[in-house]
Short mmCIF file of C-alpha atoms in Angstrom, two decimals:
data_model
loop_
_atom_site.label_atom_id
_atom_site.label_comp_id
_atom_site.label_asym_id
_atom_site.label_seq_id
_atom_site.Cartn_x
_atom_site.Cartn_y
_atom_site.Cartn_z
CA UNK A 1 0.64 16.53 6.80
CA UNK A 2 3.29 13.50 6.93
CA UNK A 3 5.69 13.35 3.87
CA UNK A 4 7.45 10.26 3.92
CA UNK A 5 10.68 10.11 1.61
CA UNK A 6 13.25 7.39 0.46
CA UNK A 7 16.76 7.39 -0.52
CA UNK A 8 18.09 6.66 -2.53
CA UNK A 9 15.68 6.80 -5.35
CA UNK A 10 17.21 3.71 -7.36
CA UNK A 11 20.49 1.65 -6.25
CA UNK A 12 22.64 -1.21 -7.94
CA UNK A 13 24.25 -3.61 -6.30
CA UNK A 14 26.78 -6.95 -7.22
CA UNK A 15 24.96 -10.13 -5.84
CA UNK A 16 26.06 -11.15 -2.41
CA UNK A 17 26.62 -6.81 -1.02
CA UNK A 18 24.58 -5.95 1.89
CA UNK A 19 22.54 -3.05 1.67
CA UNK A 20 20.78 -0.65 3.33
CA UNK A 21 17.49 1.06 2.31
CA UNK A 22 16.65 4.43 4.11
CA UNK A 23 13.33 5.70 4.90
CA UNK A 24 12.39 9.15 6.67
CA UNK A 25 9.01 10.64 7.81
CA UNK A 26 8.33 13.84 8.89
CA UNK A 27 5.99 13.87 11.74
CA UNK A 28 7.07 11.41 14.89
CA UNK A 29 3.70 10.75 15.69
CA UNK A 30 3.05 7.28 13.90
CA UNK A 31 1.42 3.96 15.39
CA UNK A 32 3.31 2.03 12.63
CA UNK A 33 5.73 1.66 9.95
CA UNK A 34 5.48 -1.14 7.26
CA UNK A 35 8.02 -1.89 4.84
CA UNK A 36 6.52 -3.48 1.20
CA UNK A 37 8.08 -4.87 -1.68
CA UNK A 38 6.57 -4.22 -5.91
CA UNK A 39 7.05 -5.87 -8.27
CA UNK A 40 6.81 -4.47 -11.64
CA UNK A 41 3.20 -4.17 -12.56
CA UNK A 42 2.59 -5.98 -9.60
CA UNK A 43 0.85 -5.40 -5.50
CA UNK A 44 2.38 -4.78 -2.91
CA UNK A 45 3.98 -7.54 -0.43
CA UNK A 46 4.32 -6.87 3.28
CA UNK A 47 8.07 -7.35 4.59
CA UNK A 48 7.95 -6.00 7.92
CA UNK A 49 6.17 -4.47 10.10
CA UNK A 50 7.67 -2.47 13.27
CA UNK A 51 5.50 -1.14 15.55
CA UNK A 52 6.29 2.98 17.14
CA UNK A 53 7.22 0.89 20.53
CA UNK A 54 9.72 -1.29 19.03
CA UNK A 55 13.33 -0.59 18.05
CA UNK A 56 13.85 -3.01 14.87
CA UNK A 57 12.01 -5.72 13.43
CA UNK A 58 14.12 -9.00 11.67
CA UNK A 59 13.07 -11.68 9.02
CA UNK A 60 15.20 -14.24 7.26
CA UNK A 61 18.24 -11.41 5.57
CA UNK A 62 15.78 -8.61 6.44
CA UNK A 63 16.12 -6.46 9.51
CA UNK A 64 14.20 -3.15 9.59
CA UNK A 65 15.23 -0.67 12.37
CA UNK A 66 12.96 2.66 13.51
CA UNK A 67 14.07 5.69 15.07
CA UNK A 68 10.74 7.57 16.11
CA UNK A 69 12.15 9.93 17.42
CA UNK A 70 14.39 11.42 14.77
CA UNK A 71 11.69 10.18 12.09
CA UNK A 72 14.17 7.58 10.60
CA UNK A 73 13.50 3.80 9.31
CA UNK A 74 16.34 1.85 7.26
CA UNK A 75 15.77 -1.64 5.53
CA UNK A 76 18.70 -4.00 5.93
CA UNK A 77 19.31 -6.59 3.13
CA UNK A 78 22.21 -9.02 3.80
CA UNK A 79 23.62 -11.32 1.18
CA UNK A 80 21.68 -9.96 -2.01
CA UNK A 81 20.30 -11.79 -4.23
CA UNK A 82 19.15 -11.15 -7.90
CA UNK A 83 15.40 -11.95 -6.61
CA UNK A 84 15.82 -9.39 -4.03
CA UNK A 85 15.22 -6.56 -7.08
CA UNK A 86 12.34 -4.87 -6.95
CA UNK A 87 10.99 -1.64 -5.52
CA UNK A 88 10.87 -1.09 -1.99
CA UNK A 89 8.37 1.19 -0.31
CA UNK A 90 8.35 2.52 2.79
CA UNK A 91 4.96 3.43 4.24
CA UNK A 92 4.25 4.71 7.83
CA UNK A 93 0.43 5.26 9.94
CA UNK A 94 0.06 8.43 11.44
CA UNK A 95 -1.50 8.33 14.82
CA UNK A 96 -5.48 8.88 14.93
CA UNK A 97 -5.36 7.67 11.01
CA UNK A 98 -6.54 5.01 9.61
CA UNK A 99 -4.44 5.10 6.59
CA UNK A 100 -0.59 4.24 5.08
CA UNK A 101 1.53 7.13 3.62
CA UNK A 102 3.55 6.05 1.65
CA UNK A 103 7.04 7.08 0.22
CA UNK A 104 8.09 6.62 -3.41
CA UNK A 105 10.26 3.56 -3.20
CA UNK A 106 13.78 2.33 -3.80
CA UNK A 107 14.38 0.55 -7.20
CA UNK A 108 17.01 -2.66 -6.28
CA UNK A 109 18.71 -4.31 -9.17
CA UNK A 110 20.67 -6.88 -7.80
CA UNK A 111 23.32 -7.52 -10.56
CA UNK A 112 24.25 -11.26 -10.72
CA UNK B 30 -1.37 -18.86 2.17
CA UNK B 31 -4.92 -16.30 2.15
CA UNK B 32 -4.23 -13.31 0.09
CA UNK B 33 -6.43 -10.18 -1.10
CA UNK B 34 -7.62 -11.02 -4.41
CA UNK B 35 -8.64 -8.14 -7.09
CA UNK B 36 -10.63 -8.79 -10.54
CA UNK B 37 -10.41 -7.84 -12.99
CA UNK B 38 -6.88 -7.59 -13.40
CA UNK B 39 -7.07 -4.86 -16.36
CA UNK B 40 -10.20 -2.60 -17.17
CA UNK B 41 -10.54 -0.69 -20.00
CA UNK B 42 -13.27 1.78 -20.53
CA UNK B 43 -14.45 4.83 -22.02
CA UNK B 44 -14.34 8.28 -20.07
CA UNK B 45 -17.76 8.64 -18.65
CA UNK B 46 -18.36 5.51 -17.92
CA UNK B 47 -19.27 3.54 -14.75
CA UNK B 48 -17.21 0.84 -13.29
CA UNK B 49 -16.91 -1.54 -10.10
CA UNK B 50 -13.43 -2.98 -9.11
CA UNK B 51 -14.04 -5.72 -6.98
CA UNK B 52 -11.95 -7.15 -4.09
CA UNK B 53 -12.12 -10.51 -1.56
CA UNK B 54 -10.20 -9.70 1.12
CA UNK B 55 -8.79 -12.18 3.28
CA UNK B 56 -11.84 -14.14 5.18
CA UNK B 57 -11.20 -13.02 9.14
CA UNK B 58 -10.23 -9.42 8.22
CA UNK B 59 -12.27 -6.69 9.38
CA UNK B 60 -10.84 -3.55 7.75
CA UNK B 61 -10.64 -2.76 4.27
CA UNK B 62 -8.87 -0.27 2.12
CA UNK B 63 -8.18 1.22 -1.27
CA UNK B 64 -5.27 2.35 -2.65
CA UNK B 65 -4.12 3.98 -6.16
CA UNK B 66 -1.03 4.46 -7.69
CA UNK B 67 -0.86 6.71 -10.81
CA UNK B 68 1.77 5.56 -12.76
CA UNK B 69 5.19 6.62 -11.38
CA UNK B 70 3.86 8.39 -8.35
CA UNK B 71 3.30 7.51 -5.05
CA UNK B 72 0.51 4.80 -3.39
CA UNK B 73 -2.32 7.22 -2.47
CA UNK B 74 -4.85 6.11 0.25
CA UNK B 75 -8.32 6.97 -0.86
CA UNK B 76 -10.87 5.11 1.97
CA UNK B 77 -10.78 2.87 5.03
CA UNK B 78 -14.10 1.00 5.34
CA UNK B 79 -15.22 -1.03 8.96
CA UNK B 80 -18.60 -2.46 10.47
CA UNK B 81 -20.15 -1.07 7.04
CA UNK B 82 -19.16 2.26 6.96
CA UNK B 83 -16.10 4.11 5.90
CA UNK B 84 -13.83 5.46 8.57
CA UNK B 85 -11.77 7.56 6.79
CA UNK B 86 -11.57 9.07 3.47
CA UNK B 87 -9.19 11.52 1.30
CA UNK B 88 -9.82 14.30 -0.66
CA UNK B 89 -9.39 11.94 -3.72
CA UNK B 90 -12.35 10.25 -2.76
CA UNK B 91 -15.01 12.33 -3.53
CA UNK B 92 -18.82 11.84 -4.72
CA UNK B 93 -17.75 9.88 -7.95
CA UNK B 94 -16.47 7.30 -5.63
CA UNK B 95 -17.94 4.74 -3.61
CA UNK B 96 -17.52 1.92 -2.06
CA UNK B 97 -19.51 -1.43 -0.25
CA UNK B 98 -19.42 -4.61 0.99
CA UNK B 99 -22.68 -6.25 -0.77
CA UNK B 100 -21.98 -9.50 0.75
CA UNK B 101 -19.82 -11.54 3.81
CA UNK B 102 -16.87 -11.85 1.01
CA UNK B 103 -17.12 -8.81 -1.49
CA UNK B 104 -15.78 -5.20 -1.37
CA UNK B 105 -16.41 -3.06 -3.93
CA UNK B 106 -15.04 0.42 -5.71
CA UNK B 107 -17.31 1.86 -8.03
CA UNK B 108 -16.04 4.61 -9.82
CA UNK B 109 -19.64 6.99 -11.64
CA UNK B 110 -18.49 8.39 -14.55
CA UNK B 111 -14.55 7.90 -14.89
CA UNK B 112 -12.22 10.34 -16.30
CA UNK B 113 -9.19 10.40 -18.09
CA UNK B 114 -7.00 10.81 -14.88
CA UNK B 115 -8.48 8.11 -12.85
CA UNK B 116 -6.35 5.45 -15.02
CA UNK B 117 -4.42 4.34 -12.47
CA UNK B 118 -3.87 0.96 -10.61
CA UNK B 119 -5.77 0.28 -7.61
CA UNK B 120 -4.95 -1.67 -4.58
CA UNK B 121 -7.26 -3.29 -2.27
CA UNK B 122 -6.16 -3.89 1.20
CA UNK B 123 -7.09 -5.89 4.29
CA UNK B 124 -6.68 -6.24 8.26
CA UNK B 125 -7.31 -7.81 11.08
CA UNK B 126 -7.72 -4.92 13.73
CA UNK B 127 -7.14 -1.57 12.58
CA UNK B 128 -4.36 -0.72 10.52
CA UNK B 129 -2.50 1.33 13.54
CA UNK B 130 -1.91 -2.36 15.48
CA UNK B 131 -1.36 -4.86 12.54
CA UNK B 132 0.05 -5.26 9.15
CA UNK B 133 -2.16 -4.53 6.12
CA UNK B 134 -2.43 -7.18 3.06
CA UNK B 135 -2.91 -5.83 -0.36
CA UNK B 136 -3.91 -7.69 -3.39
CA UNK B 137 -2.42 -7.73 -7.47
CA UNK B 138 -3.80 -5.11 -8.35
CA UNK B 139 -6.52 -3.77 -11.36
CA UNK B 140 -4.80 -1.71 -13.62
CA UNK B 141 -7.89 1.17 -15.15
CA UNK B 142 -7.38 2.20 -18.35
CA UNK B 143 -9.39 5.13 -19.28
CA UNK B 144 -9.62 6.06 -22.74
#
């Protein structure tokens, strides 16, 4: 059964620090990963999407890199800003599924 | 932009009780999805849904749940009789091929309440 898992849990940055968001999954066999951000109380809002064939994934300050192989993502943020915080999930499709695991998320605050 | 939109936004109701969360998903999307998320836990898939019949399902969706797509626009979660740990919020989710090849949109959300 995939797990997928995300460190670090919650993280606080000063406005301006780049960041990195880490994402690992357990079984190498994905068609997918997807990373989302929530809001509080909120849906879910599609970042990036890398497919298992591709190496990284950029848009705007946000570059998302996968490792298949090793089961790795990470979630690059350059240049925070306080409307970067939220929670960012991590959520991969296994191959012959039709479904996202997800992970539990990263909590940003992005201290101004 | 199109977006997934969910209503109603907040339910309330009594354990036992029937009720329908309803979803448009984006117009040239063929796949649909719901989510949950129990507060403070992970998103949990619960059933894929294409060409009018559901392609996948989890062990969370058993025979209380169902779902359908009454009309071109609509698709539906009806919950039978709902218990105390179904409050939860529920996503609905949409794509254009299968979710394996493109990026899946999910709406707001309906927060359940079950009291």
């Amino acid at each position: 059964k995939q797990e997928v898992t995300q460190i670090p849990a919650a993280l606080s940055v000063p406005e301006g620090e780049n960041l990195v968001l880490n994402c690992s999954f357990t079984d190498s066999a994905i068609y997918n990963l997807q990373w989302f951000r929530q809001d509080p109380g909120k849906g879910l809002t599609s970042l990036l999407l890398i497919q298992s064939s591709q190496r990284e994934q950029t848009s705007g300050r946000l570059n998302a890199s996968l490792d298949k192989s090793s089961g790795r993502s990470t979630l690059y943020i350059a240049a925070s800003q306080p409307g970067d915080s939220a929670t960012y999930l991590c959520a991969v499709v296994g191959a012959g599924s039709y479904q996202l695991t997800f992970g539990k998320g990263t909590k940003l605050s992005v201290i101004p | 932009e199109p977006e997934v939109t969910q209503t109603p936004s907040h339910q309330v109701t009594q354990m036992g009780q029937e009720v329908i969360l309803r979803c448009v998903p984006i117009s040239n999307h063929l796949y649909f999805y719901w989510y949950r998320q129990i507060l403070g836990q992970k998103v949990e898939f619960l059933v894929s849904f294409y060409n009018n019949e559901i392609s996948e399902k989890s062990e969370i969706f058993d025979d209380q749940f169902s779902v359908e797509r009454p009309d071109g626009s609509n698709f539906t979660l009806k919950i039978r009789s709902t218990k105390l740990e179904d409050s939860a919020m529920y996503f609905c989710a949409s794509s254009t091929t299968d979710i394996g090849g493109t990026e899946a949109f999910f709406g707001q959300g309906t927060r359940l309440t079950v009291v």
